[in-house]
CSV table of C-alpha atoms in Angstrom, one decimal:
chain,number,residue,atom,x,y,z
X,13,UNK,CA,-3.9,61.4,-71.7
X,14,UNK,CA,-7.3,62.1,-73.5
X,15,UNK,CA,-10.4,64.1,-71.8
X,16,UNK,CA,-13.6,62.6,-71.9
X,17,UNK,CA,-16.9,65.4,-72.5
X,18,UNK,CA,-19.8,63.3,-71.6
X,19,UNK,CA,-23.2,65.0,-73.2
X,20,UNK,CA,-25.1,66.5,-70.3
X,21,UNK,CA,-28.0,64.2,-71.6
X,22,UNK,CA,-28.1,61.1,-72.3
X,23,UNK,CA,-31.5,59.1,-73.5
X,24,UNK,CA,-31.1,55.3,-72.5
X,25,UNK,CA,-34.4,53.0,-71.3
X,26,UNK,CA,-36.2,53.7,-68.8
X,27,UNK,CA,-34.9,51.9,-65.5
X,28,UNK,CA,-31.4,50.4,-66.8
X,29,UNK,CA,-28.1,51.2,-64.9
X,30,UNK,CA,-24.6,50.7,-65.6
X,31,UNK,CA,-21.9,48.6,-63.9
X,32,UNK,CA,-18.3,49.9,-64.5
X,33,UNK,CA,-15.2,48.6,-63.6
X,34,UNK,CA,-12.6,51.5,-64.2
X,35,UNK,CA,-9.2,50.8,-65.7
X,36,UNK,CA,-8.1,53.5,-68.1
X,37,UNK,CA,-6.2,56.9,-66.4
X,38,UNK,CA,-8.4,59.0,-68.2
X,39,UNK,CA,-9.1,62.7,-67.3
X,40,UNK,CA,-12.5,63.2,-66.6
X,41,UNK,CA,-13.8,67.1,-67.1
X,42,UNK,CA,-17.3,68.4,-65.0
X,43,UNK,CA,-17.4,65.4,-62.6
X,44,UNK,CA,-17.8,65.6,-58.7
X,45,UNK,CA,-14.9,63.6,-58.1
X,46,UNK,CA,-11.3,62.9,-59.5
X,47,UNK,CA,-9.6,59.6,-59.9
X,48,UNK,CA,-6.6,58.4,-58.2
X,49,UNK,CA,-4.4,55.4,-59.8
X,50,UNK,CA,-2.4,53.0,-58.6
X,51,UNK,CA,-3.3,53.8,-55.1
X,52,UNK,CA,-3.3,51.2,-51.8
X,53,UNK,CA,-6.4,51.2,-50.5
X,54,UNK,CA,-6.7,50.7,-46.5
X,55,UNK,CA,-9.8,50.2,-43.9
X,56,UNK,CA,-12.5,49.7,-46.5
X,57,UNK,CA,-16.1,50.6,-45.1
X,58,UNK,CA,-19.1,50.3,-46.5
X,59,UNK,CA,-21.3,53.7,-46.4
X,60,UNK,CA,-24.3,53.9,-44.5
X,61,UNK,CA,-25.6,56.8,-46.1
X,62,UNK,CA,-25.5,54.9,-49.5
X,63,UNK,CA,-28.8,53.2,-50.7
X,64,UNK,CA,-26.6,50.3,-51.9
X,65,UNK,CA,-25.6,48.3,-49.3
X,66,UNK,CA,-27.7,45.3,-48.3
X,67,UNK,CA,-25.7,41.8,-47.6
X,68,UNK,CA,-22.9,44.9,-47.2
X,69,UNK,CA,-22.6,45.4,-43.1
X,70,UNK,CA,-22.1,49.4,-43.5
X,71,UNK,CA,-19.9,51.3,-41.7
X,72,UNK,CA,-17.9,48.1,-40.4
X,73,UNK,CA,-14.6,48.7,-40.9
X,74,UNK,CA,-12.6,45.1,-42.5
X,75,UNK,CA,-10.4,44.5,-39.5
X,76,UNK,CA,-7.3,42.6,-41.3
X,77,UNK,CA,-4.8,44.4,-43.3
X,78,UNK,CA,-4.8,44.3,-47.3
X,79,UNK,CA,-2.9,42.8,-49.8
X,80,UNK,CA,-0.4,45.5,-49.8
X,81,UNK,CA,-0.1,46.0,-53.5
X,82,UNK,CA,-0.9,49.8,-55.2
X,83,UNK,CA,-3.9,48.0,-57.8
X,84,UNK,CA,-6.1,50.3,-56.4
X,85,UNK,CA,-8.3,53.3,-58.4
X,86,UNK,CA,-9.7,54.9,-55.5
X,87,UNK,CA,-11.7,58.3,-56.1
X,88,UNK,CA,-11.1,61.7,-54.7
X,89,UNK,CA,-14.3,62.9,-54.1
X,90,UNK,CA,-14.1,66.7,-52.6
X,91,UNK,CA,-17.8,66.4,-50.9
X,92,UNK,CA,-20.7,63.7,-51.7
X,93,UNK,CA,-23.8,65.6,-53.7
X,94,UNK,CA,-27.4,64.8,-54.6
X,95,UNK,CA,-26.1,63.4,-57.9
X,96,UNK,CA,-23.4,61.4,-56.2
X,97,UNK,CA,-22.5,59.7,-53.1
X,98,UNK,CA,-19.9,56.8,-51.8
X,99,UNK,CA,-20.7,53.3,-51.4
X,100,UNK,CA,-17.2,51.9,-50.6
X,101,UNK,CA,-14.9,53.9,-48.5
X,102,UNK,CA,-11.5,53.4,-48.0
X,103,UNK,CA,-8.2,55.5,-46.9
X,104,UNK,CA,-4.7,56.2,-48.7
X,105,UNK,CA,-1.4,55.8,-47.2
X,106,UNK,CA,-1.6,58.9,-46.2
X,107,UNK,CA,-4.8,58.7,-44.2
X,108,UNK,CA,-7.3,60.6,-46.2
X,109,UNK,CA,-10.7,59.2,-46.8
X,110,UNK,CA,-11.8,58.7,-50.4
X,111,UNK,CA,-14.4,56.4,-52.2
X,112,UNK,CA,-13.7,52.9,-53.8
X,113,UNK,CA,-16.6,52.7,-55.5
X,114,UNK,CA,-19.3,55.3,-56.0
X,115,UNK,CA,-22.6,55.7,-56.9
X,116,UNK,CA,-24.4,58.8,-59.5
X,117,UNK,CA,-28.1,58.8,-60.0
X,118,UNK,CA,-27.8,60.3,-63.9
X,119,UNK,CA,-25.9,63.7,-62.7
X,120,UNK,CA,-22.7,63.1,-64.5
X,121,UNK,CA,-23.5,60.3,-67.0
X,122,UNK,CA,-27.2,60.9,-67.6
X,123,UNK,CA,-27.4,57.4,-66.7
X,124,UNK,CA,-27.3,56.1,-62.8
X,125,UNK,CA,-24.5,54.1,-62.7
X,126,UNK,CA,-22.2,52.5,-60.4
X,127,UNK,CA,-18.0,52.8,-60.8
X,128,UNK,CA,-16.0,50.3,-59.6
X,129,UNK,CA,-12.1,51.4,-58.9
X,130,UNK,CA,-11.0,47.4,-57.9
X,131,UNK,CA,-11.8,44.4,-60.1
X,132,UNK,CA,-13.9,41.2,-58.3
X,133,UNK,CA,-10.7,39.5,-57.0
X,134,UNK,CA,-11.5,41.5,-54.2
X,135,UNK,CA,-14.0,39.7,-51.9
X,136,UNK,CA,-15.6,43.3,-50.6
X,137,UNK,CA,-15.9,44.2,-54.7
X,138,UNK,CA,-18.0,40.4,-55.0
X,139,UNK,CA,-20.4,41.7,-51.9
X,140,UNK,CA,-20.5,45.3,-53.4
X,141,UNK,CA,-21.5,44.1,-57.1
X,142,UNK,CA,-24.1,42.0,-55.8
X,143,UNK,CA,-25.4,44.5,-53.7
X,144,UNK,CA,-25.8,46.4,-56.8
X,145,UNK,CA,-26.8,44.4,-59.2
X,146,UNK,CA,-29.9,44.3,-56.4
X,147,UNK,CA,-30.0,47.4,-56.5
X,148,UNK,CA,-30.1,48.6,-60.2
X,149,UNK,CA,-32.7,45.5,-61.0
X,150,UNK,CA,-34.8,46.2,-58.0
X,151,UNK,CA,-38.2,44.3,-58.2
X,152,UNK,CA,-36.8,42.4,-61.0
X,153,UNK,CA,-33.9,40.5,-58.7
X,154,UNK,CA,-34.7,37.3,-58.1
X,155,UNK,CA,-31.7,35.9,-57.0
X,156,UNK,CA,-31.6,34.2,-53.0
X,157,UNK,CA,-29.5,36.1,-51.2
X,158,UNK,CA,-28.7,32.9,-48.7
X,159,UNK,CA,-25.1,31.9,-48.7
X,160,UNK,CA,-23.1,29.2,-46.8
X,161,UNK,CA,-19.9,29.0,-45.7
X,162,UNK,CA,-17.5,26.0,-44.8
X,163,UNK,CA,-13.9,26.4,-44.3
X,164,UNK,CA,-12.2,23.4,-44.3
X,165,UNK,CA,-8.5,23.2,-42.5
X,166,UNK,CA,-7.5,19.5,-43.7
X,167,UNK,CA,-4.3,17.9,-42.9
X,168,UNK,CA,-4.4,18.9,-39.4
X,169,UNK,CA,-1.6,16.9,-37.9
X,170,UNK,CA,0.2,15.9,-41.3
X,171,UNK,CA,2.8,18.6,-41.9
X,172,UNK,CA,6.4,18.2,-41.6
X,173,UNK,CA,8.0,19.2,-38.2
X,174,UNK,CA,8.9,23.3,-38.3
X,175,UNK,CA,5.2,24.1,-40.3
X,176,UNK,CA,3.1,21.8,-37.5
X,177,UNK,CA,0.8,23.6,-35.2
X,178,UNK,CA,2.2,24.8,-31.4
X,179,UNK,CA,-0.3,26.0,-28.9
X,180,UNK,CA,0.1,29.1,-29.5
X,181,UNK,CA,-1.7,28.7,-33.0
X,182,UNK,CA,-4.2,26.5,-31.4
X,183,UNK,CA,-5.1,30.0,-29.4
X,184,UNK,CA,-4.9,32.2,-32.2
X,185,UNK,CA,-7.4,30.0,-34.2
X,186,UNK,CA,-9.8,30.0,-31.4
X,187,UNK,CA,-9.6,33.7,-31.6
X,188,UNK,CA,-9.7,34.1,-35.3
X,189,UNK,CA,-12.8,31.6,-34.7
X,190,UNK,CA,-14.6,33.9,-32.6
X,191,UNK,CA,-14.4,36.9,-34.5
X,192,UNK,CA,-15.7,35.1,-36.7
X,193,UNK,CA,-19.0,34.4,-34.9
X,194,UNK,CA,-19.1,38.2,-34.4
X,195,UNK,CA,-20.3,38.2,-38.1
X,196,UNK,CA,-21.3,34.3,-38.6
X,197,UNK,CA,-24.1,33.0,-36.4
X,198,UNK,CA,-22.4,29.7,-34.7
X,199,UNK,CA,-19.3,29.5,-37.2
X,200,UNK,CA,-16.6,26.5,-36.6
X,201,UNK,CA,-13.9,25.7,-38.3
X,202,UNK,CA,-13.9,22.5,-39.7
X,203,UNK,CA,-10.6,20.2,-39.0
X,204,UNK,CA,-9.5,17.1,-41.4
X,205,UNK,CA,-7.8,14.5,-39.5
X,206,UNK,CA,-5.4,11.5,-40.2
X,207,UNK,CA,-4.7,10.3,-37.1
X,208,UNK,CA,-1.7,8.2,-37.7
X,209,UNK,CA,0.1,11.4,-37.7
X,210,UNK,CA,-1.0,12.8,-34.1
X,211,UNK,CA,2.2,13.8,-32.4
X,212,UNK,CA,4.4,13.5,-35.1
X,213,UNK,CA,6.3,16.4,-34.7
X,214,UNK,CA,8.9,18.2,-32.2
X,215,UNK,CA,8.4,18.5,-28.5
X,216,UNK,CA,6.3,21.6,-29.0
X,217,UNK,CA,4.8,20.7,-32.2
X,218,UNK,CA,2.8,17.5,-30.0
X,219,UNK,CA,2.2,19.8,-27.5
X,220,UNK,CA,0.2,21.7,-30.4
X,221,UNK,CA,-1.2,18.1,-31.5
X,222,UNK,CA,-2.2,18.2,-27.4
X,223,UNK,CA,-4.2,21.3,-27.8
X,224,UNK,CA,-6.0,20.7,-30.5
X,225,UNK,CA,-7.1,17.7,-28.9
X,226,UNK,CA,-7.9,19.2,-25.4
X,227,UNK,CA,-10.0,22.0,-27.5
X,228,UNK,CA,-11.8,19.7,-29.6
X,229,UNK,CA,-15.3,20.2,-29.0
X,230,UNK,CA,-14.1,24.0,-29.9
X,231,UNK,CA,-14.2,22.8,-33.8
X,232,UNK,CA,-16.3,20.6,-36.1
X,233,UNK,CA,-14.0,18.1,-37.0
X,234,UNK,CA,-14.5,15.5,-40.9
X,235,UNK,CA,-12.2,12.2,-41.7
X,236,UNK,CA,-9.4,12.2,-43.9
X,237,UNK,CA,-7.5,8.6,-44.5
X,238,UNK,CA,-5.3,7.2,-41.2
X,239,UNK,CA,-2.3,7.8,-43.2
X,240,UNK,CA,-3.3,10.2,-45.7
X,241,UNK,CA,-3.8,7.3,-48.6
X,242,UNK,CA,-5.0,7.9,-52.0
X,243,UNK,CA,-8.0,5.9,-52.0
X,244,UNK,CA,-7.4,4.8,-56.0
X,245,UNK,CA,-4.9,2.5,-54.6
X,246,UNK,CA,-6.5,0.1,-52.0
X,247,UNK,CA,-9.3,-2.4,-52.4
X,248,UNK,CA,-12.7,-2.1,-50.2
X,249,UNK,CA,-11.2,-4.5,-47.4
X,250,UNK,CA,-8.0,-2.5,-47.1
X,251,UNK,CA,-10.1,1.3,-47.4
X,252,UNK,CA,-12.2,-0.4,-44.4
X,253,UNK,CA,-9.4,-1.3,-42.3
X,254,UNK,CA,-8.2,2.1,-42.9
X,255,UNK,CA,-11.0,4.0,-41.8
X,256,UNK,CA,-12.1,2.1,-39.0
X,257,UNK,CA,-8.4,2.9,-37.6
X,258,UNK,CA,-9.3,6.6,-38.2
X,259,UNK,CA,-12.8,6.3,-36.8
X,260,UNK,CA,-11.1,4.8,-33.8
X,261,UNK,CA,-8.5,7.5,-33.2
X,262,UNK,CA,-11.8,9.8,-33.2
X,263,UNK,CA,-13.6,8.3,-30.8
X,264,UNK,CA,-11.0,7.9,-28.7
X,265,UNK,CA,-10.1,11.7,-28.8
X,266,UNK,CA,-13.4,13.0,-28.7
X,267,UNK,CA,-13.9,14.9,-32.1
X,268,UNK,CA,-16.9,15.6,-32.6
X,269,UNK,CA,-18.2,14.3,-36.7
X,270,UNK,CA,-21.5,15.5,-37.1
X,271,UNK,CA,-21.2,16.7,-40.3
X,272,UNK,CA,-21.2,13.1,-42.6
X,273,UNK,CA,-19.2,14.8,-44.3
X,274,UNK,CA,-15.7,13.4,-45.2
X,275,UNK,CA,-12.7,14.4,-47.9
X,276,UNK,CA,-10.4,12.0,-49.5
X,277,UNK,CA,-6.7,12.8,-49.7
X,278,UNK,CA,-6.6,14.9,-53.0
X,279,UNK,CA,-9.8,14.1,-53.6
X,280,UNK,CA,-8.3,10.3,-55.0
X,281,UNK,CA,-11.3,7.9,-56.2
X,282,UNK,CA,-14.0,11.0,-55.6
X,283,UNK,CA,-14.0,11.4,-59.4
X,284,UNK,CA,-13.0,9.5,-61.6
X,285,UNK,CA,-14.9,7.6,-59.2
X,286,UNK,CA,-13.0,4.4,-57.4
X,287,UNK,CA,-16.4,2.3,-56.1
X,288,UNK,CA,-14.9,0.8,-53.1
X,289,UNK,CA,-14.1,4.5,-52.0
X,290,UNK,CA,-18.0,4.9,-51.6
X,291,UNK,CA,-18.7,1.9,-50.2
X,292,UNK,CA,-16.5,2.4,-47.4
X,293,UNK,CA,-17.3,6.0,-46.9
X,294,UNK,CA,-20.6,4.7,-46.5
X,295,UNK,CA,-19.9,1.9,-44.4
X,296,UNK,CA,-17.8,3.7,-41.6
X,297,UNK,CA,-18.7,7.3,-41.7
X,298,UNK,CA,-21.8,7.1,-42.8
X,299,UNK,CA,-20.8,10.0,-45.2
X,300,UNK,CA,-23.2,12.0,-47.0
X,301,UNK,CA,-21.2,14.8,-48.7
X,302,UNK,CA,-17.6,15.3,-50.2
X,303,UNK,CA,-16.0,17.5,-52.7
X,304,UNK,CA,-13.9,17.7,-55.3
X,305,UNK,CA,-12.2,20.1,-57.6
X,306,UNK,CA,-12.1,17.6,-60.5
X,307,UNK,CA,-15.7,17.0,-62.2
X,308,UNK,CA,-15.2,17.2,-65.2
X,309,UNK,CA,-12.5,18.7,-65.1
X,310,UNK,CA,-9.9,21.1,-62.9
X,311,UNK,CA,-10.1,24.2,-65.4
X,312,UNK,CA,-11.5,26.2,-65.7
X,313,UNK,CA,-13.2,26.5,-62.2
X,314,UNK,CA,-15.7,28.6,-63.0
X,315,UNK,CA,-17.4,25.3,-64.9
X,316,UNK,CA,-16.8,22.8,-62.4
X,317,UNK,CA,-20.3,21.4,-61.0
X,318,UNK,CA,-21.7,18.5,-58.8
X,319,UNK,CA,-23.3,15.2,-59.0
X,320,UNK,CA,-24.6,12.4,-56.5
X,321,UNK,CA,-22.9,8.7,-56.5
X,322,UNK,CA,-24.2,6.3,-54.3
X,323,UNK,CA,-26.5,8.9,-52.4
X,324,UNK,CA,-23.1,10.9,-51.6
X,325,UNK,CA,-23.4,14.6,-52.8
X,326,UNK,CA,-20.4,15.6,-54.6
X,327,UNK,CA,-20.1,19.5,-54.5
X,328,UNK,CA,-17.7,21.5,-56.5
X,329,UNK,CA,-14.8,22.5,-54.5
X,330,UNK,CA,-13.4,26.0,-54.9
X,331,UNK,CA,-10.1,25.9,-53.5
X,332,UNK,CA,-7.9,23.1,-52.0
C-alpha cells in the first residue's frame, strides 16, 4: 500500500479540470471520503444536488438489476462538504448509500476534478463523463447534445424451436416497450422479419408468431430476406422475387414499414457491395438506409464509419 500527501496547493491554469478514472487501492490521507474496492454497486442515482448532471435524469433510480460482478470502486463518503459533493450514487450489498463518482471544486486536489470509481463500459459512466466533460469546458462545449436511438430485434420469427418467442414474451416486450416511452418520447422497437419462417415453431411457439402479428401496429417493423438469404449469392431477378415474397407476407400481416429502412442477413452484399442488392432494395422497399458493421473493416469498431451507394445511407452498426 503506499499513502498519497497531495500539496494543499496546487497552481494549474486557470479554468482546467481533471477527469479521473480510479484504479489503484491507494490510501488516500486528508480527504472527505475513503475508497472502497472491489465493491457491487446497486440502484445507481444521479444526484440532484450536484451541478453535474444535465442529459443525467437525477435522482431516477436505474430500475433493472446490475451486472452482478464486484468491478466496482465506489466511495465512502461520511457527509458531502462545500469542497465535495456526489454525482453518482449507488448502494452496497449491504444497503448503505455511497458515491460512484464524485465531484471536488479544488478542496482536496487544488484542482476541481471529477473521480470516476467505474470505467465507460458502464452506460451510466458514458452519460456521467459527458455530463462532465460539459461541465468542466462550460462555454467552450460545443458538442450537440441530440442523440438517437434505434434498437433493432432482427430475426423475429427465425430461431430454432425452444429459443422462439411464446405470448408471454410478446407481453413482456410490450411492457419493456412502455417503460421505455417513460424516458423515450414515442419509442418502438423495431422488428426484422423473414416471413417464410412465420409459424415455424411448436404449438406455443406459433401462438407467439400469432401475437406478434395480432400486436403489430405495437412495433415499427424493417425487411429482412423471405428466407434469411445472403444477398452475395443471388442475381437481381432472384433478390426480386425474394423480396416481393417478403413484401407480400407484410402486407398481408399488416406491419407497418415506415421506416425505408431495411437490413440484409449479415449484412451480405451491404459492403463489399453486391449491386443487384441495391437495386432491388430500391426497387421493392424503396429503402433508404441500412447498416453494417463491415466498412472498412469489423475491427476495431471504434473506426468503423459510413458512406452512401446508390442514394442508400450506410451507417455504421454498433452491435449485431
Amino acid at each position: 500500500m503506499e499513502t498519497i500527501r497531495l500539496p494543499s496547493t496546487i497552481v494549474f491554469l486557470d479554468k482546467v479540470g481533471i477527469i479521473s478514472f480510479v484504479h489503484q487501492q491507494l490510501i488516500y490521507s486528508d480527504l472527505d471520503f475513503i475508497p472502497l474496492y472491489d465493491q457491487h454497486a446497486l440502484k445507481l442515482k444521479f444526484s440532484a444536488r450536484s451541478q453535474i448532471p444535465f442529459i443525467a435524469r437525477a435522482d431516477a433510480i436505474l430500475p433493472y438489476a446490475e451486472p452482478f460482478e464486484p468491478n466496482w470502486i465506489l466511495f465512502n463518503l461520511t457527509h458531502e462538504t462545500e469542497g465535495t459533493e456526489i454525482v453518482l450514487e449507488a448502494e452496497t450489498l449491504y444497503g448503505e448509500r455511497v458515491a460512484a463518482i464524485i465531484h471536488d471544486n479544488g478542496k482536496n486536489f487544488g484542482v476541481e476534478s471529477v473521480m470516476f470509481g467505474h470505467s465507460l463500459d458502464h452506460w451510466m459512466i458514458k452519460i456521467a463523463f459527458f455530463d462532465t466533460l460539459r461541465y468542466l469546458l462550460r462555454e467552450n462545449f460545443s458538442s450537440g447534445i441530440d442523440r438517437y436511438i434505434q434498437i433493432d430485434i432482427d430475426d423475429i420469427f427465425v430461431g430454432q424451436s425452444g429459443s422462439r418467442f411464446i405470448p408471454e414474451d410478446v407481453k413482456a416486450l410490450i411492457h419493456s416497450q412502455n417503460e421505455l416511452r417513460d424516458y423515450i418520447q414515442d419509442f418502438h422497437y423495431n422488428l426484422g422479419f423473414s416471413g417464410y419462417f412465420f409459424r415455424h415453431g411448436d404449438e406455443l411457439e406459433n401462438a407467439g408468431d400469432e401475437e406478434l402479428v395480432a400486436f403489430a401496429d405495437r412495433f415499427l417493423w424493417f425487411p429482412h430476406m423471405w428466407r434469411h438469404n445472403h444477398a452475395h449469392e443471388f442475381s437481381i431477378s432472384y433478390l426480386l422475387a425474394l423480396m416481393s415474397q417478403n413484401k407480400l407476407f407484410a402486407e398481408n400481416t399488416r406491419l407497418k414499414t415506415p421506416l425505408q429502412y431495411a437490413i440484409s442477413p449479415q449484412h451480405s452484399g451491404v459492403y463489399p457491395i453486391h449491386e443487384a442488392l441495391y437495386e432491388a432494395w430500391s426497387s421493392i422497399w424503396k429503402v433508404r438506409v441500412t447498416s453494417t458493421e463491415e466498412y472498412p473493416h469489423l475491427k476495431p469498431a471504434s473506426l468503423r464509419r459510413g458512406f452512401i451507394y446508390k442514394n442508400i445511407s450506410v451507417l455504421p452498426r454498433q452491435t449485431c
